[in-house]
Short mmCIF file of C-alpha atoms in Angstrom, two decimals:
data_model
loop_
_atom_site.label_atom_id
_atom_site.label_comp_id
_atom_site.label_asym_id
_atom_site.label_seq_id
_atom_site.Cartn_x
_atom_site.Cartn_y
_atom_site.Cartn_z
CA UNK A 30 13.27 -8.59 17.60
CA UNK A 31 16.94 -8.15 18.43
CA UNK A 32 17.87 -8.84 14.79
CA UNK A 33 15.28 -6.31 13.59
CA UNK A 34 16.65 -3.66 15.94
CA UNK A 35 20.20 -4.18 14.71
CA UNK A 36 19.09 -4.11 11.07
CA UNK A 37 17.00 -0.99 11.75
CA UNK A 38 20.08 0.77 13.14
CA UNK A 39 21.84 0.13 9.82
CA UNK A 40 18.72 1.05 7.86
CA UNK A 41 18.58 4.50 9.48
CA UNK A 42 22.05 5.28 8.13
CA UNK A 43 21.50 3.63 4.73
CA UNK A 44 20.61 5.46 1.53
CA UNK A 45 17.77 3.04 0.86
CA UNK A 46 16.83 -0.65 0.90
CA UNK A 47 17.69 -2.58 -2.25
CA UNK A 48 16.79 -6.06 -3.45
CA UNK A 49 18.46 -5.88 -6.86
CA UNK A 50 22.23 -5.71 -7.39
CA UNK A 51 21.66 -4.40 -10.92
CA UNK A 52 20.47 -1.07 -9.52
CA UNK A 53 22.18 -1.06 -6.12
CA UNK A 54 24.22 1.99 -5.15
CA UNK A 55 26.79 2.83 -2.52
CA UNK A 56 25.22 3.14 0.93
CA UNK A 57 22.25 0.84 0.27
CA UNK A 58 21.09 -1.96 2.56
CA UNK A 59 20.75 -5.16 0.54
CA UNK A 60 18.14 -7.86 1.19
CA UNK A 61 18.83 -11.20 -0.50
CA UNK A 62 15.31 -12.24 -1.47
CA UNK A 63 14.48 -15.49 -3.23
CA UNK A 64 12.19 -16.32 -6.11
CA UNK A 65 11.28 -19.33 -8.25
CA UNK A 66 14.25 -18.71 -10.54
CA UNK A 67 16.76 -16.84 -8.39
CA UNK A 68 18.48 -16.87 -5.03
CA UNK A 69 19.48 -13.45 -3.75
CA UNK A 70 22.01 -14.97 -1.37
CA UNK A 71 24.20 -15.61 -4.40
CA UNK A 72 24.40 -11.88 -5.06
CA UNK A 73 25.16 -10.70 -1.52
CA UNK A 74 28.91 -10.52 -2.15
CA UNK A 75 28.33 -8.48 -5.31
CA UNK A 76 26.08 -6.09 -3.39
CA UNK A 77 28.80 -5.48 -0.80
CA UNK A 78 31.45 -4.97 -3.47
CA UNK A 79 29.21 -2.30 -5.03
CA UNK A 80 29.12 -0.43 -1.74
CA UNK A 81 26.18 -1.82 0.21
CA UNK A 82 26.44 -1.13 3.94
CA UNK A 83 25.34 -4.68 4.72
CA UNK A 84 23.70 -7.70 3.12
CA UNK A 85 20.82 -9.49 4.83
CA UNK A 86 20.97 -13.20 3.95
CA UNK A 87 19.28 -16.39 5.14
CA UNK A 88 21.78 -19.09 4.08
CA UNK A 89 24.85 -19.53 6.33
CA UNK A 90 26.89 -20.79 3.38
CA UNK A 91 27.15 -17.27 1.99
CA UNK A 92 28.18 -15.49 5.21
CA UNK A 93 31.81 -14.40 5.07
CA UNK A 94 32.11 -11.63 7.69
CA UNK A 95 30.14 -9.25 9.91
CA UNK A 96 28.82 -7.34 6.88
CA UNK A 97 26.55 -10.30 6.18
CA UNK A 98 23.54 -10.32 8.53
CA UNK A 99 22.12 -13.83 8.86
CA UNK A 100 18.36 -14.20 9.48
CA UNK A 101 15.96 -17.13 9.25
CA UNK A 102 14.05 -15.71 6.28
CA UNK A 103 15.00 -12.58 4.36
CA UNK A 104 11.46 -11.79 3.18
CA UNK A 105 10.08 -12.00 6.72
CA UNK A 106 12.99 -9.90 7.96
CA UNK A 107 12.16 -7.26 5.33
CA UNK A 108 8.52 -7.29 6.41
CA UNK A 109 9.44 -7.08 10.10
CA UNK A 110 11.79 -4.17 9.41
CA UNK A 111 9.04 -2.33 7.51
CA UNK A 112 6.57 -2.96 10.33
CA UNK A 113 9.05 -1.69 12.90
CA UNK A 114 9.65 1.44 10.81
CA UNK A 115 5.91 1.99 10.42
CA UNK A 116 5.59 1.87 14.22
CA UNK A 117 8.00 4.81 14.45
CA UNK A 118 5.83 6.87 12.08
CA UNK A 119 3.05 8.54 14.06
CA UNK A 120 1.06 9.43 10.96
CA UNK A 121 -2.14 8.38 9.18
CA UNK A 122 -1.62 5.51 6.76
CA UNK A 123 -4.30 5.12 4.09
CA UNK A 124 -4.63 1.67 2.50
CA UNK A 125 -6.11 1.34 -0.99
CA UNK A 126 -7.29 -2.16 -1.90
CA UNK A 127 -9.75 -3.59 -4.42
CA UNK A 128 -9.89 -5.34 -7.76
CA UNK A 129 -9.73 -2.38 -10.16
CA UNK A 130 -8.76 1.27 -9.98
CA UNK A 131 -6.34 0.92 -7.05
CA UNK A 132 -3.41 2.68 -8.69
CA UNK A 133 -5.53 5.50 -10.15
CA UNK A 134 -7.31 6.06 -6.84
CA UNK A 135 -4.03 5.93 -4.93
CA UNK A 136 -2.51 8.56 -7.23
CA UNK A 137 -5.56 10.83 -6.97
CA UNK A 138 -5.49 10.61 -3.17
CA UNK A 139 -1.76 11.34 -3.15
CA UNK A 140 -2.15 14.41 -5.38
CA UNK A 141 -4.95 15.79 -3.19
CA UNK A 142 -3.13 15.22 0.11
CA UNK A 143 0.17 16.52 -1.27
CA UNK A 144 -1.34 20.01 -1.60
CA UNK A 145 -1.39 20.26 2.21
CA UNK A 146 0.76 17.47 3.68
CA UNK A 147 4.12 15.91 2.97
CA UNK A 148 2.75 12.69 1.47
CA UNK A 149 4.44 9.44 0.48
CA UNK A 150 2.70 6.85 -1.69
CA UNK A 151 3.31 3.51 -3.37
CA UNK A 152 5.36 3.94 -6.53
CA UNK A 153 3.62 2.38 -9.50
CA UNK A 154 1.80 -0.75 -8.38
CA UNK A 155 4.33 -2.20 -5.93
CA UNK A 156 1.47 -3.53 -3.83
CA UNK A 157 2.42 -7.07 -2.79
CA UNK A 158 4.28 -8.70 0.12
CA UNK A 159 7.55 -7.21 -1.17
CA UNK A 160 6.31 -3.92 -2.61
CA UNK A 161 4.42 -2.79 0.50
CA UNK A 162 7.43 -3.20 2.84
CA UNK A 163 9.70 -1.43 0.34
CA UNK A 164 7.19 1.42 0.09
CA UNK A 165 6.97 1.80 3.87
CA UNK A 166 10.74 1.87 4.14
CA UNK A 167 10.84 4.86 1.77
CA UNK A 168 8.64 6.93 4.08
CA UNK A 169 10.87 9.48 5.78
CA UNK A 170 10.56 11.10 9.19
CA UNK A 171 9.16 14.32 7.72
CA UNK A 172 6.15 12.53 6.21
CA UNK A 173 2.68 13.53 7.39
CA UNK A 174 0.65 11.10 5.29
CA UNK A 175 1.26 7.75 3.59
CA UNK A 176 -0.92 6.14 0.92
CA UNK A 177 -0.26 2.41 0.53
CA UNK A 178 -1.69 0.36 -2.31
CA UNK A 179 -2.47 -3.25 -1.39
CA UNK A 180 -2.97 -6.05 -3.88
CA UNK A 181 -4.15 -9.61 -3.33
CA UNK A 182 -3.56 -12.81 -5.29
CA UNK A 183 -4.86 -15.23 -2.68
CA UNK A 184 -6.69 -15.44 0.65
CA UNK A 185 -4.81 -13.83 3.51
CA UNK A 186 -2.80 -11.38 1.41
CA UNK A 187 -4.60 -8.23 2.60
CA UNK A 188 -4.50 -9.43 6.20
CA UNK A 189 -0.71 -9.83 5.98
CA UNK A 190 -0.23 -6.42 4.37
CA UNK A 191 -2.39 -4.79 7.05
CA UNK A 192 -0.27 -6.44 9.74
CA UNK A 193 2.82 -4.90 8.16
CA UNK A 194 1.49 -1.42 7.34
CA UNK A 195 -1.11 -1.00 10.13
CA UNK A 196 -3.31 1.41 8.15
CA UNK A 197 -5.48 3.85 10.08
CA UNK A 198 -7.76 4.55 7.09
CA UNK A 199 -8.77 2.42 4.14
CA UNK A 200 -10.74 2.13 0.95
CA UNK A 201 -11.72 -0.85 -1.18
CA UNK A 202 -12.40 0.40 -4.69
CA UNK A 203 -14.55 -2.54 -5.83
CA UNK A 204 -14.72 -6.33 -6.19
CA UNK A 205 -13.94 -7.77 -9.61
CA UNK A 206 -12.92 -10.98 -11.32
CA UNK A 207 -9.18 -10.56 -10.87
CA UNK A 208 -7.13 -13.61 -9.89
CA UNK A 209 -10.11 -15.98 -10.03
CA UNK A 210 -7.61 -18.75 -10.79
CA UNK A 211 -6.63 -18.57 -7.11
CA UNK A 212 -9.71 -16.99 -5.52
CA UNK A 213 -12.12 -19.30 -7.40
CA UNK A 214 -15.17 -17.14 -6.57
CA UNK A 215 -16.07 -13.46 -6.29
CA UNK A 216 -17.10 -14.13 -2.70
CA UNK A 217 -13.54 -15.21 -1.87
CA UNK A 218 -12.22 -12.06 -3.55
CA UNK A 219 -14.64 -9.91 -1.54
CA UNK A 220 -13.79 -11.61 1.76
CA UNK A 221 -10.07 -11.19 1.09
CA UNK A 222 -10.39 -7.47 0.39
CA UNK A 223 -12.69 -7.13 3.42
CA UNK A 224 -9.78 -8.15 5.63
CA UNK A 225 -8.94 -4.45 5.43
CA UNK A 226 -12.24 -3.60 7.14
CA UNK A 227 -11.56 -6.15 9.88
CA UNK A 228 -8.19 -4.54 10.50
CA UNK A 229 -9.70 -1.04 10.62
CA UNK A 230 -12.28 -2.30 13.10
CA UNK A 231 -9.53 -3.47 15.45
CA UNK A 232 -7.60 -0.20 14.98
CA UNK A 233 -10.69 1.95 15.51
CA UNK A 234 -9.93 3.32 12.06
CA UNK A 235 -11.93 4.91 9.26
CA UNK A 236 -13.31 3.29 6.09
CA UNK A 237 -14.25 5.17 2.92
CA UNK A 238 -16.99 3.27 1.08
CA UNK A 239 -18.77 3.70 -2.25
CA UNK A 240 -22.41 4.07 -1.20
CA UNK A 241 -23.59 2.32 -4.37
CA UNK A 242 -21.78 -0.92 -3.48
CA UNK A 243 -24.12 -2.86 -1.17
CA UNK A 244 -21.65 -5.69 -0.69
CA UNK A 245 -18.88 -3.36 0.47
CA UNK A 246 -21.28 -1.48 2.73
CA UNK A 247 -22.25 -4.76 4.36
CA UNK A 248 -18.65 -5.85 4.83
CA UNK A 249 -17.71 -2.41 6.18
CA UNK A 250 -20.38 -2.53 8.88
CA UNK A 251 -17.75 -3.85 11.31
CA UNK A 252 -15.99 -0.45 11.15
CA UNK A 253 -17.31 2.19 13.55
CA UNK A 254 -16.40 5.21 11.40
CA UNK A 255 -17.56 5.01 7.78
CA UNK A 256 -17.43 7.89 5.29
CA UNK A 257 -19.51 7.25 2.19
CA UNK A 258 -19.19 8.77 -1.26
CA UNK A 259 -20.93 8.39 -4.60
CA UNK A 260 -24.00 9.22 -6.67
CA UNK A 261 -26.64 8.77 -3.97
CA UNK A 262 -27.76 11.91 -2.14
CA UNK A 263 -27.45 10.26 1.26
CA UNK A 264 -23.68 9.86 0.79
CA UNK A 265 -21.48 12.01 3.01
CA UNK A 266 -19.79 13.15 -0.21
CA UNK A 267 -22.42 13.22 -2.94
CA UNK A 268 -21.37 13.86 -6.52
CA UNK A 269 -22.53 13.74 -10.11
CA UNK A 270 -20.98 13.74 -13.56
CA UNK A 271 -21.24 17.08 -15.36
CA UNK A 272 -19.47 16.09 -18.58
CA UNK A 273 -17.15 13.36 -19.82
CA UNK A 274 -16.08 14.44 -23.30
CA UNK A 275 -13.23 14.86 -23.86
CA UNK A 276 -12.32 14.92 -20.14
CA UNK A 277 -14.32 14.02 -17.05
CA UNK A 278 -15.79 16.86 -14.97
CA UNK A 279 -17.81 16.26 -11.83
CA UNK A 280 -19.53 18.32 -9.17
CA UNK A 281 -19.70 17.30 -5.53
CA UNK A 282 -21.53 18.62 -2.52
CA UNK A 283 -20.14 19.55 0.87
CA UNK A 284 -21.57 21.50 3.80
CA UNK A 285 -20.51 24.74 2.11
CA UNK A 286 -22.28 23.93 -1.17
CA UNK A 287 -21.46 22.53 -4.60
CA UNK A 288 -17.96 22.37 -6.06
CA UNK A 289 -16.96 21.83 -9.68
CA UNK A 290 -13.96 19.63 -10.38
CA UNK A 291 -12.42 19.38 -13.82
CA UNK A 292 -10.14 16.35 -14.10
CA UNK A 293 -7.55 15.26 -16.63
CA UNK A 294 -9.09 11.80 -16.79
CA UNK A 295 -11.30 10.23 -19.42
CA UNK A 296 -14.21 7.82 -18.98
CA UNK A 297 -17.23 7.76 -16.68
CA UNK A 298 -15.70 4.84 -14.78
CA UNK A 299 -13.25 7.26 -13.15
CA UNK A 300 -16.09 9.04 -11.32
CA UNK A 301 -15.83 6.67 -8.33
CA UNK A 302 -12.03 7.01 -8.25
CA UNK A 303 -12.28 10.80 -8.16
CA UNK A 304 -15.01 10.75 -5.51
CA UNK A 305 -12.85 8.46 -3.36
CA UNK A 306 -10.11 11.09 -3.46
CA UNK A 307 -12.66 13.82 -2.71
CA UNK A 308 -13.83 11.92 0.37
#
């Protein structure tokens, strides 16, 4: 924790966190991450020469002075720093997980919230064990909402990302056949995504659930506060498609009556994504 605190002190004065010396700028905080075909420790010196405030490394061989911060594992240090930063943010964090439609749903939610709140969201689909921490570290003190996309390639991924981001609200768009080479079965995919519900249960959080998805409704039963949406009248936010050519228009019902929403999206499949944002 002492290392995280010292790194966080530097982070608060840094321009941003960088993991790539090709795009690094003066005032950045560099993390020397590793991959199958690269070792970021080898680029720490270059990062400092380009103006980085400090370089976080995990191999003593590359440490030359106090500007190199040595940790056991740079990826874990990045995740711990992001978690520590999230703890300083007393705001709702909305997690968006699922097999398909995550990025579209995340963008729709961001656009809706941005009309009222200063909202930060995942850029593109940076939704893995590196992307989520980097997203959190971009959330500034003036933020009032954060929308974090979470992806999974194997069991335990969503659990880890929830531990880092500590979402207060969450939505699983659906369960599909993505990454079956690692998940093997749809049941494994569903259980992995459902780790978000387990987290929300512990946090006394809120889950938004498509009322037409019986499997997700069952998994979400562990969460005390559930807000449903979809085409069934018993949904908290009930909607229907009005037209879909050339663009999708829907109507949805609230306590004050029916509302018409004309989107810039095509395809009936985007109805659930729009209704998630409505909810």
